[in-house]
């Protein structure tokens, strides 16, 4: 345990966050996401598990350390609901609240179709899987600079 670092942030997660540079992307997902399969395609190359923790709590802990990119219009992406791309579910607004609070400003969040999200996730730096049961708890954060 280290002082000042949220206990949600395990050693592997902090290692990955420290390796990331400006513009790199981090996927935060629920347990339904094919994270293990997709993680093999990422820069980091393996899945980072945050067991026993949900999406909102994990995002809050990460975003204390992780600045969102200010050079892109939408530094956060989420997965659309299959068959109803305009549908809003509670995790979307909950995560919007988390990112807005973390950055102390409104953050634009774009939605990606399911398979487009999977492709974007493959091109990310790393994937962090939470214990959140979902569904559609799949987000991509673009890293900025401090």
mmCIF file of N, CA and C in Angstrom:
data_model
loop_
_atom_site.group_PDB
_atom_site.id
_atom_site.type_symbol
_atom_site.label_atom_id
_atom_site.label_comp_id
_atom_site.label_asym_id
_atom_site.label_seq_id
_atom_site.Cartn_x
_atom_site.Cartn_y
_atom_site.Cartn_z
ATOM 1 N N UNK A 1 0.845 -1.173 0.000
ATOM 2 C CA UNK A 1 0.000 0.000 0.000
ATOM 3 C C UNK A 1 0.891 1.236 0.000
ATOM 4 N N UNK A 2 0.535 2.190 -0.825
ATOM 5 C CA UNK A 2 1.254 3.449 -0.886
ATOM 6 C C UNK A 2 0.346 4.585 -0.459
ATOM 7 N N UNK A 3 0.894 5.557 0.205
ATOM 8 C CA UNK A 3 0.121 6.719 0.629
ATOM 9 C C UNK A 3 -0.317 7.525 -0.589
ATOM 10 N N UNK A 4 -1.561 7.957 -0.574
ATOM 11 C CA UNK A 4 -2.069 8.834 -1.620
ATOM 12 C C UNK A 4 -2.529 8.134 -2.886
ATOM 13 N N UNK A 5 -2.313 6.826 -2.997
ATOM 14 C CA UNK A 5 -2.778 6.087 -4.171
ATOM 15 C C UNK A 5 -3.947 5.215 -3.752
ATOM 16 N N UNK A 6 -5.052 5.380 -4.427
ATOM 17 C CA UNK A 6 -6.263 4.627 -4.137
ATOM 18 C C UNK A 6 -5.958 3.130 -4.166
ATOM 19 N N UNK A 7 -6.408 2.368 -3.170
ATOM 20 C CA UNK A 7 -6.134 0.928 -3.139
ATOM 21 C C UNK A 7 -6.743 0.156 -4.308
ATOM 22 N N UNK A 8 -7.649 0.757 -5.055
ATOM 23 C CA UNK A 8 -8.190 0.129 -6.260
ATOM 24 C C UNK A 8 -7.081 -0.020 -7.307
ATOM 25 N N UNK A 9 -6.121 0.881 -7.272
ATOM 26 C CA UNK A 9 -5.029 0.878 -8.248
ATOM 27 C C UNK A 9 -3.991 -0.150 -7.820
ATOM 28 N N UNK A 10 -4.020 -1.314 -8.449
ATOM 29 C CA UNK A 10 -3.048 -2.354 -8.108
ATOM 30 C C UNK A 10 -1.722 -2.092 -8.820
ATOM 31 N N UNK A 11 -0.714 -2.874 -8.498
ATOM 32 C CA UNK A 11 0.631 -2.658 -9.028
ATOM 33 C C UNK A 11 0.675 -2.741 -10.550
ATOM 34 N N UNK A 12 -0.017 -3.718 -11.117
ATOM 35 C CA UNK A 12 0.002 -3.851 -12.572
ATOM 36 C C UNK A 12 -0.679 -2.669 -13.254
ATOM 37 N N UNK A 13 -1.776 -2.212 -12.677
ATOM 38 C CA UNK A 13 -2.483 -1.082 -13.253
ATOM 39 C C UNK A 13 -1.637 0.188 -13.194
ATOM 40 N N UNK A 14 -1.009 0.455 -12.065
ATOM 41 C CA UNK A 14 -0.186 1.672 -11.983
ATOM 42 C C UNK A 14 1.003 1.573 -12.930
ATOM 43 N N UNK A 15 1.545 0.374 -13.091
ATOM 44 C CA UNK A 15 2.641 0.168 -14.039
ATOM 45 C C UNK A 15 2.189 0.538 -15.456
ATOM 46 N N UNK A 16 1.045 0.028 -15.878
ATOM 47 C CA UNK A 16 0.526 0.323 -17.216
ATOM 48 C C UNK A 16 0.244 1.812 -17.377
ATOM 49 N N UNK A 17 -0.364 2.436 -16.377
ATOM 50 C CA UNK A 17 -0.653 3.868 -16.456
ATOM 51 C C UNK A 17 0.626 4.684 -16.609
ATOM 52 N N UNK A 18 1.665 4.278 -15.901
ATOM 53 C CA UNK A 18 2.946 4.986 -15.974
ATOM 54 C C UNK A 18 3.617 4.812 -17.339
ATOM 55 N N UNK A 19 3.389 3.687 -17.995
ATOM 56 C CA UNK A 19 3.978 3.446 -19.308
ATOM 57 C C UNK A 19 3.286 4.240 -20.416
ATOM 58 N N UNK A 20 2.035 4.596 -20.196
ATOM 59 C CA UNK A 20 1.243 5.261 -21.223
ATOM 60 C C UNK A 20 1.711 6.691 -21.460
ATOM 61 N N UNK A 21 1.596 7.113 -22.717
ATOM 62 C CA UNK A 21 1.922 8.479 -23.088
ATOM 63 C C UNK A 21 0.707 9.216 -23.622
ATOM 64 N N UNK A 22 0.904 10.481 -23.955
ATOM 65 C CA UNK A 22 -0.168 11.326 -24.472
ATOM 66 C C UNK A 22 -0.776 10.694 -25.729
ATOM 67 N N UNK A 23 -2.089 10.570 -25.731
ATOM 68 C CA UNK A 23 -2.796 9.989 -26.871
ATOM 69 C C UNK A 23 -3.025 8.498 -26.767
ATOM 70 N N UNK A 24 -2.309 7.823 -25.868
ATOM 71 C CA UNK A 24 -2.578 6.394 -25.667
ATOM 72 C C UNK A 24 -3.967 6.226 -25.073
ATOM 73 N N UNK A 25 -4.563 5.073 -25.325
ATOM 74 C CA UNK A 25 -5.928 4.835 -24.872
ATOM 75 C C UNK A 25 -6.007 3.654 -23.919
ATOM 76 N N UNK A 26 -6.879 3.804 -22.933
ATOM 77 C CA UNK A 26 -7.112 2.787 -21.917
ATOM 78 C C UNK A 26 -8.571 2.356 -21.978
ATOM 79 N N UNK A 27 -8.811 1.063 -22.088
ATOM 80 C CA UNK A 27 -10.170 0.531 -22.085
ATOM 81 C C UNK A 27 -10.516 0.132 -20.658
ATOM 82 N N UNK A 28 -11.683 0.540 -20.210
ATOM 83 C CA UNK A 28 -12.230 0.131 -18.916
ATOM 84 C C UNK A 28 -13.530 -0.595 -19.229
ATOM 85 N N UNK A 29 -13.647 -1.850 -18.763
ATOM 86 C CA UNK A 29 -14.805 -2.635 -19.184
ATOM 87 C C UNK A 29 -15.401 -3.463 -18.052
ATOM 88 N N UNK A 30 -16.607 -3.944 -18.332
ATOM 89 C CA UNK A 30 -17.310 -4.842 -17.418
ATOM 90 C C UNK A 30 -16.882 -6.285 -17.678
ATOM 91 N N UNK A 31 -17.442 -7.217 -16.927
ATOM 92 C CA UNK A 31 -17.043 -8.623 -17.046
ATOM 93 C C UNK A 31 -17.560 -9.300 -18.311
ATOM 94 N N UNK A 32 -18.489 -8.688 -19.020
ATOM 95 C CA UNK A 32 -19.039 -9.283 -20.232
ATOM 96 C C UNK A 32 -18.179 -9.040 -21.470
ATOM 97 N N UNK A 33 -17.343 -8.040 -21.426
ATOM 98 C CA UNK A 33 -16.493 -7.679 -22.565
ATOM 99 C C UNK A 33 -15.492 -8.804 -22.845
ATOM 100 N N UNK A 34 -15.216 -9.105 -24.120
ATOM 101 C CA UNK A 34 -14.223 -10.148 -24.433
ATOM 102 C C UNK A 34 -12.796 -9.630 -24.201
ATOM 103 N N UNK A 35 -12.554 -9.188 -22.995
ATOM 104 C CA UNK A 35 -11.328 -8.480 -22.636
ATOM 105 C C UNK A 35 -10.070 -9.315 -22.803
ATOM 106 N N UNK A 36 -10.103 -10.555 -22.391
ATOM 107 C CA UNK A 36 -8.916 -11.400 -22.493
ATOM 108 C C UNK A 36 -8.496 -11.574 -23.950
ATOM 109 N N UNK A 37 -9.448 -11.821 -24.808
ATOM 110 C CA UNK A 37 -9.163 -12.006 -26.230
ATOM 111 C C UNK A 37 -8.605 -10.733 -26.855
ATOM 112 N N UNK A 38 -9.259 -9.624 -26.593
ATOM 113 C CA UNK A 38 -8.851 -8.349 -27.194
ATOM 114 C C UNK A 38 -7.543 -7.840 -26.590
ATOM 115 N N UNK A 39 -7.315 -8.086 -25.310
ATOM 116 C CA UNK A 39 -6.107 -7.587 -24.648
ATOM 117 C C UNK A 39 -4.833 -8.089 -25.314
ATOM 118 N N UNK A 40 -4.886 -9.247 -25.924
ATOM 119 C CA UNK A 40 -3.708 -9.804 -26.599
ATOM 120 C C UNK A 40 -3.253 -8.939 -27.774
ATOM 121 N N UNK A 41 -4.155 -8.105 -28.307
ATOM 122 C CA UNK A 41 -3.845 -7.255 -29.450
ATOM 123 C C UNK A 41 -3.360 -5.861 -29.029
ATOM 124 N N UNK A 42 -3.471 -5.538 -27.757
ATOM 125 C CA UNK A 42 -3.105 -4.198 -27.289
ATOM 126 C C UNK A 42 -1.591 -4.043 -27.164
ATOM 127 N N UNK A 43 -1.153 -2.821 -26.969
ATOM 128 C CA UNK A 43 0.265 -2.547 -26.747
ATOM 129 C C UNK A 43 0.770 -3.288 -25.517
ATOM 130 N N UNK A 44 0.009 -3.256 -24.444
ATOM 131 C CA UNK A 44 0.410 -3.905 -23.190
ATOM 132 C C UNK A 44 0.418 -5.425 -23.344
ATOM 133 N N UNK A 45 -0.501 -5.949 -24.122
ATOM 134 C CA UNK A 45 -0.479 -7.354 -24.484
ATOM 135 C C UNK A 45 -1.127 -8.335 -23.535
ATOM 136 N N UNK A 46 -1.588 -7.859 -22.404
ATOM 137 C CA UNK A 46 -2.284 -8.757 -21.476
ATOM 138 C C UNK A 46 -3.332 -7.967 -20.698
ATOM 139 N N UNK A 47 -4.276 -8.695 -20.177
ATOM 140 C CA UNK A 47 -5.389 -8.102 -19.445
ATOM 141 C C UNK A 47 -4.971 -7.667 -18.045
ATOM 142 N N UNK A 48 -5.502 -6.528 -17.618
ATOM 143 C CA UNK A 48 -5.324 -6.056 -16.245
ATOM 144 C C UNK A 48 -6.673 -6.207 -15.553
ATOM 145 N N UNK A 49 -6.715 -7.010 -14.508
ATOM 146 C CA UNK A 49 -7.955 -7.226 -13.756
ATOM 147 C C UNK A 49 -7.979 -6.367 -12.505
ATOM 148 N N UNK A 50 -9.122 -5.749 -12.261
ATOM 149 C CA UNK A 50 -9.376 -5.036 -11.012
ATOM 150 C C UNK A 50 -10.550 -5.775 -10.374
ATOM 151 N N UNK A 51 -10.245 -6.824 -9.655
ATOM 152 C CA UNK A 51 -11.277 -7.692 -9.087
ATOM 153 C C UNK A 51 -12.002 -7.024 -7.932
ATOM 154 N N UNK A 52 -13.287 -7.314 -7.848
ATOM 155 C CA UNK A 52 -14.078 -6.837 -6.721
ATOM 156 C C UNK A 52 -14.448 -5.380 -6.776
ATOM 157 N N UNK A 53 -14.324 -4.770 -7.946
ATOM 158 C CA UNK A 53 -14.604 -3.337 -8.048
ATOM 159 C C UNK A 53 -15.417 -3.058 -9.302
ATOM 160 N N UNK A 54 -16.354 -2.125 -9.192
ATOM 161 C CA UNK A 54 -17.192 -1.762 -10.316
ATOM 162 C C UNK A 54 -16.587 -0.687 -11.191
ATOM 163 N N UNK A 55 -17.276 -0.360 -12.261
ATOM 164 C CA UNK A 55 -16.795 0.607 -13.244
ATOM 165 C C UNK A 55 -16.612 2.011 -12.673
ATOM 166 N N UNK A 56 -17.632 2.508 -12.006
ATOM 167 C CA UNK A 56 -17.560 3.891 -11.517
ATOM 168 C C UNK A 56 -16.417 4.071 -10.524
ATOM 169 N N UNK A 57 -16.315 3.167 -9.572
ATOM 170 C CA UNK A 57 -15.261 3.258 -8.549
ATOM 171 C C UNK A 57 -13.877 3.149 -9.175
ATOM 172 N N UNK A 58 -13.719 2.227 -10.131
ATOM 173 C CA UNK A 58 -12.437 2.069 -10.800
ATOM 174 C C UNK A 58 -12.102 3.311 -11.620
ATOM 175 N N UNK A 59 -13.076 3.837 -12.347
ATOM 176 C CA UNK A 59 -12.849 5.059 -13.133
ATOM 177 C C UNK A 59 -12.456 6.226 -12.235
ATOM 178 N N UNK A 60 -13.123 6.377 -11.102
ATOM 179 C CA UNK A 60 -12.771 7.452 -10.170
ATOM 180 C C UNK A 60 -11.318 7.338 -9.722
ATOM 181 N N UNK A 61 -10.891 6.129 -9.400
ATOM 182 C CA UNK A 61 -9.508 5.916 -8.947
ATOM 183 C C UNK A 61 -8.512 6.200 -10.072
ATOM 184 N N UNK A 62 -8.797 5.699 -11.260
ATOM 185 C CA UNK A 62 -7.890 5.912 -12.395
ATOM 186 C C UNK A 62 -7.803 7.389 -12.752
ATOM 187 N N UNK A 63 -8.940 8.055 -12.795
ATOM 188 C CA UNK A 63 -8.960 9.449 -13.251
ATOM 189 C C UNK A 63 -8.360 10.430 -12.245
ATOM 190 N N UNK A 64 -8.046 9.980 -11.038
ATOM 191 C CA UNK A 64 -7.270 10.804 -10.112
ATOM 192 C C UNK A 64 -5.820 10.908 -10.574
ATOM 193 N N UNK A 65 -5.377 9.907 -11.354
ATOM 194 C CA UNK A 65 -3.998 9.834 -11.817
ATOM 195 C C UNK A 65 -3.864 10.092 -13.325
ATOM 196 N N UNK A 66 -4.923 9.948 -14.047
ATOM 197 C CA UNK A 66 -4.927 9.875 -15.509
ATOM 198 C C UNK A 66 -5.646 11.089 -16.097
ATOM 199 N N UNK A 67 -4.913 12.038 -16.671
ATOM 200 C CA UNK A 67 -5.588 13.183 -17.292
ATOM 201 C C UNK A 67 -6.201 12.789 -18.632
ATOM 202 N N UNK A 68 -7.383 13.289 -18.908
ATOM 203 C CA UNK A 68 -7.985 13.032 -20.215
ATOM 204 C C UNK A 68 -7.421 14.000 -21.246
ATOM 205 N N UNK A 69 -7.362 13.544 -22.478
ATOM 206 C CA UNK A 69 -6.778 14.307 -23.572
ATOM 207 C C UNK A 69 -7.612 15.549 -23.884
ATOM 208 N N UNK A 70 -6.966 16.687 -23.926
ATOM 209 C CA UNK A 70 -7.655 17.939 -24.251
ATOM 210 C C UNK A 70 -7.491 18.307 -25.721
ATOM 211 N N UNK A 71 -6.727 17.522 -26.483
ATOM 212 C CA UNK A 71 -6.480 17.818 -27.887
ATOM 213 C C UNK A 71 -7.403 17.070 -28.836
ATOM 214 N N UNK A 72 -8.306 16.265 -28.289
ATOM 215 C CA UNK A 72 -9.296 15.575 -29.113
ATOM 216 C C UNK A 72 -10.684 16.005 -28.662
ATOM 217 N N UNK A 73 -11.611 15.974 -29.597
ATOM 218 C CA UNK A 73 -12.966 16.449 -29.293
ATOM 219 C C UNK A 73 -13.675 15.591 -28.255
ATOM 220 N N UNK A 74 -13.502 14.275 -28.354
ATOM 221 C CA UNK A 74 -14.169 13.350 -27.437
ATOM 222 C C UNK A 74 -13.131 12.396 -26.852
ATOM 223 N N UNK A 75 -12.581 12.715 -25.678
ATOM 224 C CA UNK A 75 -11.553 11.862 -25.090
ATOM 225 C C UNK A 75 -12.086 10.576 -24.450
ATOM 226 N N UNK A 76 -13.396 10.409 -24.462
ATOM 227 C CA UNK A 76 -14.014 9.187 -23.936
ATOM 228 C C UNK A 76 -14.952 8.632 -24.998
ATOM 229 N N UNK A 77 -14.845 7.317 -25.193
ATOM 230 C CA UNK A 77 -15.743 6.598 -26.102
ATOM 231 C C UNK A 77 -16.462 5.528 -25.301
ATOM 232 N N UNK A 78 -17.668 5.176 -25.734
ATOM 233 C CA UNK A 78 -18.416 4.102 -25.093
ATOM 234 C C UNK A 78 -19.053 3.239 -26.167
ATOM 235 N N UNK A 79 -19.493 2.058 -25.758
ATOM 236 C CA UNK A 79 -20.155 1.157 -26.689
ATOM 237 C C UNK A 79 -21.642 1.500 -26.783
ATOM 238 N N UNK A 80 -22.171 1.471 -28.017
ATOM 239 C CA UNK A 80 -23.601 1.661 -28.234
ATOM 240 C C UNK A 80 -24.363 0.397 -27.858
ATOM 241 N N UNK A 81 -25.627 0.559 -27.556
ATOM 242 C CA UNK A 81 -26.506 -0.578 -27.326
ATOM 243 C C UNK A 81 -26.820 -1.212 -28.680
ATOM 244 N N UNK A 82 -26.586 -2.501 -28.793
ATOM 245 C CA UNK A 82 -26.817 -3.227 -30.043
ATOM 246 C C UNK A 82 -28.305 -3.173 -30.393
ATOM 247 N N UNK A 83 -28.594 -2.795 -31.631
ATOM 248 C CA UNK A 83 -29.969 -2.743 -32.110
ATOM 249 C C UNK A 83 -30.717 -1.478 -31.743
ATOM 250 N N UNK A 84 -30.131 -0.645 -30.893
ATOM 251 C CA UNK A 84 -30.775 0.604 -30.471
ATOM 252 C C UNK A 84 -29.694 1.625 -30.110
ATOM 253 N N UNK A 85 -28.971 2.135 -31.128
ATOM 254 C CA UNK A 85 -27.808 2.987 -30.872
ATOM 255 C C UNK A 85 -28.098 4.280 -30.110
ATOM 256 N N UNK A 86 -29.337 4.711 -30.088
ATOM 257 C CA UNK A 86 -29.694 5.941 -29.368
ATOM 258 C C UNK A 86 -30.078 5.682 -27.910
ATOM 259 N N UNK A 87 -30.237 4.416 -27.554
ATOM 260 C CA UNK A 87 -30.682 4.072 -26.199
ATOM 261 C C UNK A 87 -29.644 4.485 -25.160
ATOM 262 N N UNK A 88 -30.150 5.010 -24.070
ATOM 263 C CA UNK A 88 -29.314 5.392 -22.938
ATOM 264 C C UNK A 88 -29.602 4.431 -21.781
ATOM 265 N N UNK A 89 -28.541 3.930 -21.178
ATOM 266 C CA UNK A 89 -28.691 3.079 -20.004
ATOM 267 C C UNK A 89 -27.959 3.739 -18.838
ATOM 268 N N UNK A 90 -28.276 3.371 -17.616
ATOM 269 C CA UNK A 90 -27.742 4.086 -16.448
ATOM 270 C C UNK A 90 -26.225 4.219 -16.391
ATOM 271 N N UNK A 91 -25.468 3.231 -16.842
ATOM 272 C CA UNK A 91 -24.008 3.331 -16.732
ATOM 273 C C UNK A 91 -23.462 4.454 -17.604
ATOM 274 N N UNK A 92 -24.143 4.796 -18.683
ATOM 275 C CA UNK A 92 -23.665 5.883 -19.548
ATOM 276 C C UNK A 92 -23.683 7.219 -18.796
ATOM 277 N N UNK A 93 -24.800 7.520 -18.155
ATOM 278 C CA UNK A 93 -24.878 8.786 -17.415
ATOM 279 C C UNK A 93 -24.011 8.748 -16.161
ATOM 280 N N UNK A 94 -23.910 7.594 -15.529
ATOM 281 C CA UNK A 94 -23.058 7.472 -14.343
ATOM 282 C C UNK A 94 -21.600 7.744 -14.708
ATOM 283 N N UNK A 95 -21.139 7.169 -15.811
ATOM 284 C CA UNK A 95 -19.752 7.399 -16.219
ATOM 285 C C UNK A 95 -19.559 8.837 -16.684
ATOM 286 N N UNK A 96 -20.556 9.414 -17.314
ATOM 287 C CA UNK A 96 -20.466 10.829 -17.711
ATOM 288 C C UNK A 96 -20.244 11.700 -16.483
ATOM 289 N N UNK A 97 -20.967 11.415 -15.421
ATOM 290 C CA UNK A 97 -20.806 12.160 -14.171
ATOM 291 C C UNK A 97 -19.399 11.987 -13.614
ATOM 292 N N UNK A 98 -18.882 10.776 -13.641
ATOM 293 C CA UNK A 98 -17.531 10.497 -13.120
ATOM 294 C C UNK A 98 -16.482 11.281 -13.902
ATOM 295 N N UNK A 99 -16.525 11.232 -15.237
ATOM 296 C CA UNK A 99 -15.492 11.914 -16.018
ATOM 297 C C UNK A 99 -15.614 13.426 -15.934
ATOM 298 N N UNK A 100 -16.835 13.940 -15.924
ATOM 299 C CA UNK A 100 -17.019 15.387 -15.777
ATOM 300 C C UNK A 100 -16.469 15.875 -14.437
ATOM 301 N N UNK A 101 -16.741 15.124 -13.384
ATOM 302 C CA UNK A 101 -16.256 15.491 -12.049
ATOM 303 C C UNK A 101 -14.726 15.410 -11.986
ATOM 304 N N UNK A 102 -14.168 14.381 -12.568
ATOM 305 C CA UNK A 102 -12.712 14.197 -12.529
ATOM 306 C C UNK A 102 -11.974 15.320 -13.249
ATOM 307 N N UNK A 103 -12.544 15.804 -14.333
ATOM 308 C CA UNK A 103 -11.897 16.852 -15.125
ATOM 309 C C UNK A 103 -12.408 18.254 -14.774
ATOM 310 N N UNK A 104 -13.417 18.330 -13.916
ATOM 311 C CA UNK A 104 -14.010 19.611 -13.502
ATOM 312 C C UNK A 104 -14.506 20.419 -14.701
ATOM 313 N N UNK A 105 -15.043 19.694 -15.675
ATOM 314 C CA UNK A 105 -15.612 20.321 -16.871
ATOM 315 C C UNK A 105 -16.416 19.266 -17.621
ATOM 316 N N UNK A 106 -17.317 19.694 -18.500
ATOM 317 C CA UNK A 106 -18.047 18.712 -19.305
ATOM 318 C C UNK A 106 -17.113 18.022 -20.300
ATOM 319 N N UNK A 107 -17.202 16.707 -20.369
ATOM 320 C CA UNK A 107 -16.375 15.903 -21.267
ATOM 321 C C UNK A 107 -17.266 15.280 -22.336
ATOM 322 N N UNK A 108 -16.880 15.451 -23.594
ATOM 323 C CA UNK A 108 -17.640 14.843 -24.691
ATOM 324 C C UNK A 108 -17.327 13.342 -24.734
ATOM 325 N N UNK A 109 -18.392 12.566 -24.835
ATOM 326 C CA UNK A 109 -18.275 11.112 -24.915
ATOM 327 C C UNK A 109 -18.969 10.651 -26.192
ATOM 328 N N UNK A 110 -18.213 10.048 -27.086
ATOM 329 C CA UNK A 110 -18.778 9.505 -28.318
ATOM 330 C C UNK A 110 -19.163 8.046 -28.133
ATOM 331 N N UNK A 111 -20.113 7.598 -28.951
ATOM 332 C CA UNK A 111 -20.562 6.206 -28.907
ATOM 333 C C UNK A 111 -20.091 5.486 -30.160
ATOM 334 N N UNK A 112 -19.626 4.250 -29.983
ATOM 335 C CA UNK A 112 -19.183 3.412 -31.088
ATOM 336 C C UNK A 112 -20.039 2.151 -31.162
ATOM 337 N N UNK A 113 -20.332 1.727 -32.373
ATOM 338 C CA UNK A 113 -21.017 0.464 -32.606
ATOM 339 C C UNK A 113 -20.161 -0.650 -32.006
ATOM 340 N N UNK A 114 -20.801 -1.737 -31.594
ATOM 341 C CA UNK A 114 -20.131 -2.821 -30.869
ATOM 342 C C UNK A 114 -18.818 -3.277 -31.516
ATOM 343 N N UNK A 115 -18.846 -3.624 -32.798
ATOM 344 C CA UNK A 115 -17.645 -4.158 -33.434
ATOM 345 C C UNK A 115 -16.615 -3.068 -33.697
ATOM 346 N N UNK A 116 -17.068 -1.843 -33.917
ATOM 347 C CA UNK A 116 -16.131 -0.717 -34.034
ATOM 348 C C UNK A 116 -15.441 -0.486 -32.684
ATOM 349 N N UNK A 117 -16.193 -0.670 -31.600
ATOM 350 C CA UNK A 117 -15.597 -0.544 -30.273
ATOM 351 C C UNK A 117 -14.526 -1.614 -30.074
ATOM 352 N N UNK A 118 -14.814 -2.839 -30.456
ATOM 353 C CA UNK A 118 -13.837 -3.922 -30.309
ATOM 354 C C UNK A 118 -12.556 -3.614 -31.082
ATOM 355 N N UNK A 119 -12.701 -3.089 -32.296
ATOM 356 C CA UNK A 119 -11.515 -2.740 -33.093
ATOM 357 C C UNK A 119 -10.726 -1.620 -32.431
ATOM 358 N N UNK A 120 -11.428 -0.615 -31.931
ATOM 359 C CA UNK A 120 -10.752 0.476 -31.233
ATOM 360 C C UNK A 120 -10.046 -0.046 -29.983
ATOM 361 N N UNK A 121 -10.669 -0.977 -29.290
ATOM 362 C CA UNK A 121 -10.071 -1.556 -28.084
ATOM 363 C C UNK A 121 -8.789 -2.309 -28.421
ATOM 364 N N UNK A 122 -8.766 -2.996 -29.556
ATOM 365 C CA UNK A 122 -7.559 -3.717 -29.970
ATOM 366 C C UNK A 122 -6.390 -2.755 -30.189
ATOM 367 N N UNK A 123 -6.703 -1.529 -30.596
ATOM 368 C CA UNK A 123 -5.674 -0.526 -30.854
ATOM 369 C C UNK A 123 -5.315 0.288 -29.619
ATOM 370 N N UNK A 124 -5.887 -0.071 -28.484
ATOM 371 C CA UNK A 124 -5.604 0.674 -27.251
ATOM 372 C C UNK A 124 -4.281 0.227 -26.641
ATOM 373 N N UNK A 125 -3.868 0.936 -25.614
ATOM 374 C CA UNK A 125 -2.647 0.565 -24.905
ATOM 375 C C UNK A 125 -2.896 -0.639 -24.004
ATOM 376 N N UNK A 126 -4.005 -0.596 -23.254
ATOM 377 C CA UNK A 126 -4.290 -1.678 -22.300
ATOM 378 C C UNK A 126 -5.784 -1.766 -22.035
ATOM 379 N N UNK A 127 -6.181 -2.919 -21.525
ATOM 380 C CA UNK A 127 -7.577 -3.153 -21.134
ATOM 381 C C UNK A 127 -7.624 -3.495 -19.656
ATOM 382 N N UNK A 128 -8.515 -2.783 -18.960
ATOM 383 C CA UNK A 128 -8.732 -2.996 -17.529
ATOM 384 C C UNK A 128 -10.144 -3.548 -17.371
ATOM 385 N N UNK A 129 -10.234 -4.769 -16.828
ATOM 386 C CA UNK A 129 -11.546 -5.395 -16.610
ATOM 387 C C UNK A 129 -11.916 -5.280 -15.141
ATOM 388 N N UNK A 130 -13.115 -4.769 -14.914
ATOM 389 C CA UNK A 130 -13.652 -4.656 -13.557
ATOM 390 C C UNK A 130 -14.555 -5.855 -13.274
ATOM 391 N N UNK A 131 -15.122 -5.879 -12.097
ATOM 392 C CA UNK A 131 -16.084 -6.921 -11.736
ATOM 393 C C UNK A 131 -17.519 -6.477 -11.989
ATOM 394 N N UNK A 132 -17.688 -5.342 -12.631
ATOM 395 C CA UNK A 132 -19.013 -4.808 -12.915
ATOM 396 C C UNK A 132 -19.779 -5.771 -13.817
ATOM 397 N N UNK A 133 -21.048 -6.095 -13.469
ATOM 398 C CA UNK A 133 -21.811 -7.052 -14.265
ATOM 399 C C UNK A 133 -22.343 -6.502 -15.583
ATOM 400 N N UNK A 134 -22.236 -5.185 -15.799
ATOM 401 C CA UNK A 134 -22.706 -4.608 -17.068
ATOM 402 C C UNK A 134 -24.217 -4.599 -17.159
ATOM 403 N N UNK A 135 -24.775 -4.534 -18.320
ATOM 404 C CA UNK A 135 -24.181 -4.619 -19.642
ATOM 405 C C UNK A 135 -23.745 -3.251 -20.174
ATOM 406 N N UNK A 136 -23.013 -3.263 -21.259
ATOM 407 C CA UNK A 136 -22.542 -2.087 -21.988
ATOM 408 C C UNK A 136 -21.645 -1.176 -21.159
ATOM 409 N N UNK A 137 -20.975 -1.749 -20.197
ATOM 410 C CA UNK A 137 -20.011 -0.996 -19.401
ATOM 411 C C UNK A 137 -18.646 -1.049 -20.048
ATOM 412 N N UNK A 138 -18.541 -0.442 -21.216
ATOM 413 C CA UNK A 138 -17.303 -0.487 -21.997
ATOM 414 C C UNK A 138 -16.939 0.934 -22.421
ATOM 415 N N UNK A 139 -15.771 1.409 -21.967
ATOM 416 C CA UNK A 139 -15.351 2.779 -22.191
ATOM 417 C C UNK A 139 -13.877 2.824 -22.585
ATOM 418 N N UNK A 140 -13.541 3.793 -23.418
ATOM 419 C CA UNK A 140 -12.153 4.030 -23.810
ATOM 420 C C UNK A 140 -11.793 5.446 -23.426
ATOM 421 N N UNK A 141 -10.721 5.587 -22.653
ATOM 422 C CA UNK A 141 -10.216 6.893 -22.211
ATOM 423 C C UNK A 141 -8.937 7.220 -22.967
ATOM 424 N N UNK A 142 -8.850 8.421 -23.541
ATOM 425 C CA UNK A 142 -7.634 8.878 -24.207
ATOM 426 C C UNK A 142 -6.824 9.702 -23.226
ATOM 427 N N UNK A 143 -5.556 9.355 -23.066
ATOM 428 C CA UNK A 143 -4.699 10.011 -22.078
ATOM 429 C C UNK A 143 -4.184 11.345 -22.589
ATOM 430 N N UNK A 144 -4.242 12.313 -21.699
ATOM 431 C CA UNK A 144 -3.726 13.632 -22.003
ATOM 432 C C UNK A 144 -2.428 13.894 -21.273
ATOM 433 N N UNK A 145 -2.114 15.151 -21.095
ATOM 434 C CA UNK A 145 -0.912 15.559 -20.371
ATOM 435 C C UNK A 145 -1.323 16.392 -19.163
ATOM 436 N N UNK A 146 -0.438 16.465 -18.207
ATOM 437 C CA UNK A 146 -0.722 17.248 -17.005
ATOM 438 C C UNK A 146 -0.269 18.672 -17.213
#
